[in-house]
mmCIF file of N, CA and C in Angstrom:
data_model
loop_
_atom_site.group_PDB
_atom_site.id
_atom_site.type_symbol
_atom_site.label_atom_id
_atom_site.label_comp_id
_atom_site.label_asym_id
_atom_site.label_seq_id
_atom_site.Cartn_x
_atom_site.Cartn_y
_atom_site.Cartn_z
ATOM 1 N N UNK J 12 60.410 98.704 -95.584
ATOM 2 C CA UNK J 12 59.306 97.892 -96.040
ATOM 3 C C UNK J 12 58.984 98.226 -97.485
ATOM 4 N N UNK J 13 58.284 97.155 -97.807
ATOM 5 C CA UNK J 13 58.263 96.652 -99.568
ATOM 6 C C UNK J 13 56.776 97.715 -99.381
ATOM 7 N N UNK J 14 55.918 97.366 -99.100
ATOM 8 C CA UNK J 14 54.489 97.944 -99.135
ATOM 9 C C UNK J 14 54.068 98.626 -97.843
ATOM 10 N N UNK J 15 52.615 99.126 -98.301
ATOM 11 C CA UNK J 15 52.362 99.726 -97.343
ATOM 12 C C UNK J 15 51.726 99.277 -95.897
ATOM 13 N N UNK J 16 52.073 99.695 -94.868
ATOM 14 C CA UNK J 16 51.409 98.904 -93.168
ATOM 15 C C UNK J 16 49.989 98.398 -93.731
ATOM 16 N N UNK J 17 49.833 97.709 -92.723
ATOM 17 C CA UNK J 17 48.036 97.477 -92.845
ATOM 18 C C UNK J 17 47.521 98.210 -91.625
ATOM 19 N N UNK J 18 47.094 99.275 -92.125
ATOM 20 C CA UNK J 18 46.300 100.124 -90.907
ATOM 21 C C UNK J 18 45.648 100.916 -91.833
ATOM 22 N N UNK J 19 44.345 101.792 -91.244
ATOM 23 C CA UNK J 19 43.469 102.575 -91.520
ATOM 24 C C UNK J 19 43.274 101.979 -92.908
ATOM 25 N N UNK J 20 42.971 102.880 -93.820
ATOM 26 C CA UNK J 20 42.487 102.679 -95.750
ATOM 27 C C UNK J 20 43.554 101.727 -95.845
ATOM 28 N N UNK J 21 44.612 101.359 -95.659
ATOM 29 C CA UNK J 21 45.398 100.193 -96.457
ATOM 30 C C UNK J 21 44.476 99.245 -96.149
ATOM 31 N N UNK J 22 44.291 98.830 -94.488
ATOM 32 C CA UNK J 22 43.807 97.674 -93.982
ATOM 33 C C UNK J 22 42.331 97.424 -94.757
ATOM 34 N N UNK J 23 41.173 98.608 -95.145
ATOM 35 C CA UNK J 23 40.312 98.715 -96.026
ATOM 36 C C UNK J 23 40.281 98.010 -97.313
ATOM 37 N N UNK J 24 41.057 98.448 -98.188
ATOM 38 C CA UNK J 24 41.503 98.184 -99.276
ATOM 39 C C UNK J 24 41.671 96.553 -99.743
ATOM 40 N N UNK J 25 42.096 96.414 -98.728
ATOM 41 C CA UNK J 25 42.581 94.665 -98.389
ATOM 42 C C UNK J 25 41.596 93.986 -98.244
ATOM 43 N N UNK J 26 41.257 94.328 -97.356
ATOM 44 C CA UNK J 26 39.444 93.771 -96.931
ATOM 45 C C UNK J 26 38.413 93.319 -97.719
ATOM 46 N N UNK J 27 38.505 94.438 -98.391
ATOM 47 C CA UNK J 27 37.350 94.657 -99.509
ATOM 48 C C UNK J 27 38.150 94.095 -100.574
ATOM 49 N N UNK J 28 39.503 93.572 -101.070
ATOM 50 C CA UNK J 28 39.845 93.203 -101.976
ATOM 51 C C UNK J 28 39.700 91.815 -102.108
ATOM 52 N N UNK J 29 40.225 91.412 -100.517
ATOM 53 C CA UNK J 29 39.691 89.641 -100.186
ATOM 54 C C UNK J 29 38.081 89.330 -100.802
ATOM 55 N N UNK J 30 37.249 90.793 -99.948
ATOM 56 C CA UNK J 30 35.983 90.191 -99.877
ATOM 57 C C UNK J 30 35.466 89.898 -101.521
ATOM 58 N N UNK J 31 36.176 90.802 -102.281
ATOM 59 C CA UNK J 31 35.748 90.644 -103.720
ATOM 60 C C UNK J 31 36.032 89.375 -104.690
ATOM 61 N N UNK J 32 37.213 88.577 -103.962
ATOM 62 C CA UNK J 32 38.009 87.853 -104.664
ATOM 63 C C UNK J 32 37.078 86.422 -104.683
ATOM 64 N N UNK J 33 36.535 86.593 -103.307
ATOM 65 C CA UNK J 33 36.321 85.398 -102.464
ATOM 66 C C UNK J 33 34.312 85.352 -102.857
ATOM 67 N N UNK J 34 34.410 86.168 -103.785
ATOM 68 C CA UNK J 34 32.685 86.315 -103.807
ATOM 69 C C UNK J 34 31.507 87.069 -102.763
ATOM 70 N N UNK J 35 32.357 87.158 -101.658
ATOM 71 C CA UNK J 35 31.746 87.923 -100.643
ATOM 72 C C UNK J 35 31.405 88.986 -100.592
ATOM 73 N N UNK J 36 30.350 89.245 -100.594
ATOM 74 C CA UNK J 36 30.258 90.869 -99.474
ATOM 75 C C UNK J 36 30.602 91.477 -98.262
ATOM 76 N N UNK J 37 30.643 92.755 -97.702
ATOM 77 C CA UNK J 37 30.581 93.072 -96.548
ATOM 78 C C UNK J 37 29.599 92.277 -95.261
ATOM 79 N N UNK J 38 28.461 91.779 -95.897
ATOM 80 C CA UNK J 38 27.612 91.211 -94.883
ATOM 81 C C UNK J 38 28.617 89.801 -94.755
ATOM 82 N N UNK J 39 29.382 89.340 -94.887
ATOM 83 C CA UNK J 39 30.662 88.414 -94.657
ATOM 84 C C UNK J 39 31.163 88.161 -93.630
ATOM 85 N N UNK J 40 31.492 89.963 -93.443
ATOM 86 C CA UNK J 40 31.863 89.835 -91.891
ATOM 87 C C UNK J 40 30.972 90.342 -90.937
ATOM 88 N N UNK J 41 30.844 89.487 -90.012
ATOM 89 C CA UNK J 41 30.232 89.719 -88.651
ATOM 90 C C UNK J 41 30.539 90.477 -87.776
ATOM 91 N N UNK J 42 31.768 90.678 -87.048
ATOM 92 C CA UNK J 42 32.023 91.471 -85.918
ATOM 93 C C UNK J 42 33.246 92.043 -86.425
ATOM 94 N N UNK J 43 33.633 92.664 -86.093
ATOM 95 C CA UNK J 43 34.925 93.938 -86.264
ATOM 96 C C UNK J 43 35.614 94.930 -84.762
ATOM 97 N N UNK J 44 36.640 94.380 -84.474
ATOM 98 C CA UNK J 44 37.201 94.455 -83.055
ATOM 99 C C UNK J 44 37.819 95.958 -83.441
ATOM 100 N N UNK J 45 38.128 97.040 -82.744
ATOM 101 C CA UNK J 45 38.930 98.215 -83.053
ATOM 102 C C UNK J 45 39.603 99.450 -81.479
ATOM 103 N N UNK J 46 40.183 99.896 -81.463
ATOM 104 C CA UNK J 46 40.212 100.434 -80.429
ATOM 105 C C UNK J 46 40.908 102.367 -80.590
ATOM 106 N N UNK J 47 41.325 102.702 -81.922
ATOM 107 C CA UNK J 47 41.464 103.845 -82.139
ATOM 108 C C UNK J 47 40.753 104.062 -83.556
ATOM 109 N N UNK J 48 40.911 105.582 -83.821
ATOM 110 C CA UNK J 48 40.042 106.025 -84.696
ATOM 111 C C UNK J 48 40.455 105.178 -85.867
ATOM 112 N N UNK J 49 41.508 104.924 -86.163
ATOM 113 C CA UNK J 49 42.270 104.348 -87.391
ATOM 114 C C UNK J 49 41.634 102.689 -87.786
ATOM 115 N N UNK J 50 40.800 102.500 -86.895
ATOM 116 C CA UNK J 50 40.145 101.300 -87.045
ATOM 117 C C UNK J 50 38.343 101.457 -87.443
ATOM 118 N N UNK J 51 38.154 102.803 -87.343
ATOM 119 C CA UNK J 51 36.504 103.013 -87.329
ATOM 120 C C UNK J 51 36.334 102.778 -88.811
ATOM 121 N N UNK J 52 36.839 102.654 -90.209
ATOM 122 C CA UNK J 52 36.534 102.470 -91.651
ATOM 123 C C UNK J 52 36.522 100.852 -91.646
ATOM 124 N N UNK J 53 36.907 100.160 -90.682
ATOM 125 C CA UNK J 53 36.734 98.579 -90.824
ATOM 126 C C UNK J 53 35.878 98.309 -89.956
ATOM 127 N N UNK J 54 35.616 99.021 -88.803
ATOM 128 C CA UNK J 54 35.018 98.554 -88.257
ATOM 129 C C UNK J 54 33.366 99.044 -88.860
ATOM 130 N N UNK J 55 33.210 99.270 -89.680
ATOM 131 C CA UNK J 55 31.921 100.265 -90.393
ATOM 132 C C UNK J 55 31.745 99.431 -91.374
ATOM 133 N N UNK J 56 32.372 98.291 -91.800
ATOM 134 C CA UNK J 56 32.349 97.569 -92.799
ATOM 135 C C UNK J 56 31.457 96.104 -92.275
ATOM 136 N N UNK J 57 31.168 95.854 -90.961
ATOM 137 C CA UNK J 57 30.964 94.840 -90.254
ATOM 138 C C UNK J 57 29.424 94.637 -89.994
ATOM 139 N N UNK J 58 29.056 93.608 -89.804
ATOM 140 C CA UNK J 58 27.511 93.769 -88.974
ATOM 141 C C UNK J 58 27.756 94.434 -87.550
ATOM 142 N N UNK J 59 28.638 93.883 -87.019
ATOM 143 C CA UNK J 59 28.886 94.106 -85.089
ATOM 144 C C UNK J 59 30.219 94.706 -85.065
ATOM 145 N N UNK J 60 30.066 95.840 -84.999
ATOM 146 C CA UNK J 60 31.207 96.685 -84.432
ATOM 147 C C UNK J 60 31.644 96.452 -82.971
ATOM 148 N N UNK J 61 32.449 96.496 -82.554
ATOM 149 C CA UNK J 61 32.763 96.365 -81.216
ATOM 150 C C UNK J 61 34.359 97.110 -80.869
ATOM 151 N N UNK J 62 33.928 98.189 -79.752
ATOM 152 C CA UNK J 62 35.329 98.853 -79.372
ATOM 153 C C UNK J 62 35.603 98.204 -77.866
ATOM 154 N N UNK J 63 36.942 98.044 -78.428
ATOM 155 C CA UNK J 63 37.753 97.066 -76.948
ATOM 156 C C UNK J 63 38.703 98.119 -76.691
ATOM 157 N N UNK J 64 38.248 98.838 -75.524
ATOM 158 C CA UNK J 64 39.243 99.614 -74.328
ATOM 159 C C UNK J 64 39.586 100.767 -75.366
ATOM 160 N N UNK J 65 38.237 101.141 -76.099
ATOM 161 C CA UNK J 65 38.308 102.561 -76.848
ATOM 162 C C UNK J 65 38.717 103.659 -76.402
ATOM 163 N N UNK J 66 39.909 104.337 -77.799
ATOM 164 C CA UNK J 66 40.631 105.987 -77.337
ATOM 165 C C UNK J 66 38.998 106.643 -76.775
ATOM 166 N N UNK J 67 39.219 108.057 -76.895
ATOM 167 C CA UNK J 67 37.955 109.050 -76.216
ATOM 168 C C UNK J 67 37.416 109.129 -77.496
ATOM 169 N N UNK J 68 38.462 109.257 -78.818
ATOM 170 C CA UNK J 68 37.568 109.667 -79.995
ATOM 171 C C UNK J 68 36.295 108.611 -80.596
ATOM 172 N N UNK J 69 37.104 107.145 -80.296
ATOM 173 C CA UNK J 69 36.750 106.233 -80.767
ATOM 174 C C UNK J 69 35.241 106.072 -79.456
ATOM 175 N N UNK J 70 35.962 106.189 -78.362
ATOM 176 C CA UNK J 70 34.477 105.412 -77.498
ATOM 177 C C UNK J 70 33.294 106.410 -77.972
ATOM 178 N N UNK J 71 33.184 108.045 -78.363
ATOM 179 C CA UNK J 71 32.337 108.292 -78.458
ATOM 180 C C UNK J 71 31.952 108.455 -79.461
ATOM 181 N N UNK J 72 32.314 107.982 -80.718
ATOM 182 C CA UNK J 72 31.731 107.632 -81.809
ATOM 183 C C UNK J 72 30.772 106.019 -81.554
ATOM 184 N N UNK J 73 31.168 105.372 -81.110
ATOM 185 C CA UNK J 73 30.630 103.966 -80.642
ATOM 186 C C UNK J 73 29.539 104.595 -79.766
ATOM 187 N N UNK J 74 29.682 105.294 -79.184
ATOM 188 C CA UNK J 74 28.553 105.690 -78.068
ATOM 189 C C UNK J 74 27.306 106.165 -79.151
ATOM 190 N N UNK J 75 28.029 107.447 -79.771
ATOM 191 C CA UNK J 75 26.546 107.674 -80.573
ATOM 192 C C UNK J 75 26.228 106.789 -81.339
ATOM 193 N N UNK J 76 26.648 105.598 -81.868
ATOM 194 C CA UNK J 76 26.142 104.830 -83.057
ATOM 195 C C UNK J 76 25.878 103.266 -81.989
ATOM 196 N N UNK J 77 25.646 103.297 -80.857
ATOM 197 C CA UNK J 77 24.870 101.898 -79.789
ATOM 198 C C UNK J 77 25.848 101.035 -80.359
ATOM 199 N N UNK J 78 27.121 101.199 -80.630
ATOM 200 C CA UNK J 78 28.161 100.046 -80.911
ATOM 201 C C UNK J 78 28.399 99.377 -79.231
ATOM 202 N N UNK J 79 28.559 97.907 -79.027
ATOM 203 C CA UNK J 79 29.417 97.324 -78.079
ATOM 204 C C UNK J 79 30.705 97.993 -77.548
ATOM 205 N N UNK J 80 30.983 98.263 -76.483
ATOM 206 C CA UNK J 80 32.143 98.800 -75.725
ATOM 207 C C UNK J 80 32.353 97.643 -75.229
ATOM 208 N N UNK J 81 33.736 97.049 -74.966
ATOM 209 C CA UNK J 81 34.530 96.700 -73.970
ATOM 210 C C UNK J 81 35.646 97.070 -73.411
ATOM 211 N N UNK J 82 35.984 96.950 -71.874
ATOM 212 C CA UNK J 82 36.620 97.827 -71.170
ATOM 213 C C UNK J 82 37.331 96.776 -70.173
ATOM 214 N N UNK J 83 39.546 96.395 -70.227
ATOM 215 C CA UNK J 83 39.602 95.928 -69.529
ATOM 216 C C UNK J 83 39.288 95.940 -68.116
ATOM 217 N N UNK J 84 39.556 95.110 -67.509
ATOM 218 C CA UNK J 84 39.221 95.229 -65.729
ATOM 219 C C UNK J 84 37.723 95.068 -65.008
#
């Protein structure tokens, strides 16, 4: 690969580069889906965080901060 993955700070970087381009702010985005730690810097960027079928690290960071959990089944 030419560049770098989009995960953790790359996927950041991007984000915030759109949001700048486009006139936006962070209040832009609304909800932010994530399910390992490598997703908690985007998902911190959002109004509505939400962890879908969160690792242990991730659900209990969501736990202390009253983020949305979802859990298949």
């Amino acid at each position: 690969l030419d560049r770098p993955l989009n995960v953790e700070q790359t996927k950041v970087h991007r984000v915030q580069a759109w949001l700048k381009e486009s006139g936006a702010g962070n209040e832009a985005i609304d909800m932010m889906y994530g399910d390992t730690l490598g997703d908690l810097q985007m998902m911190e960027l959002c109004r509505t965080p939400v962890g879908v079928c969160p690792n242990a690290a991730l659900r209990s960071i969501a736990q202390a901060r009253n983020w949305r959990i979802v859990d298949a089944g």
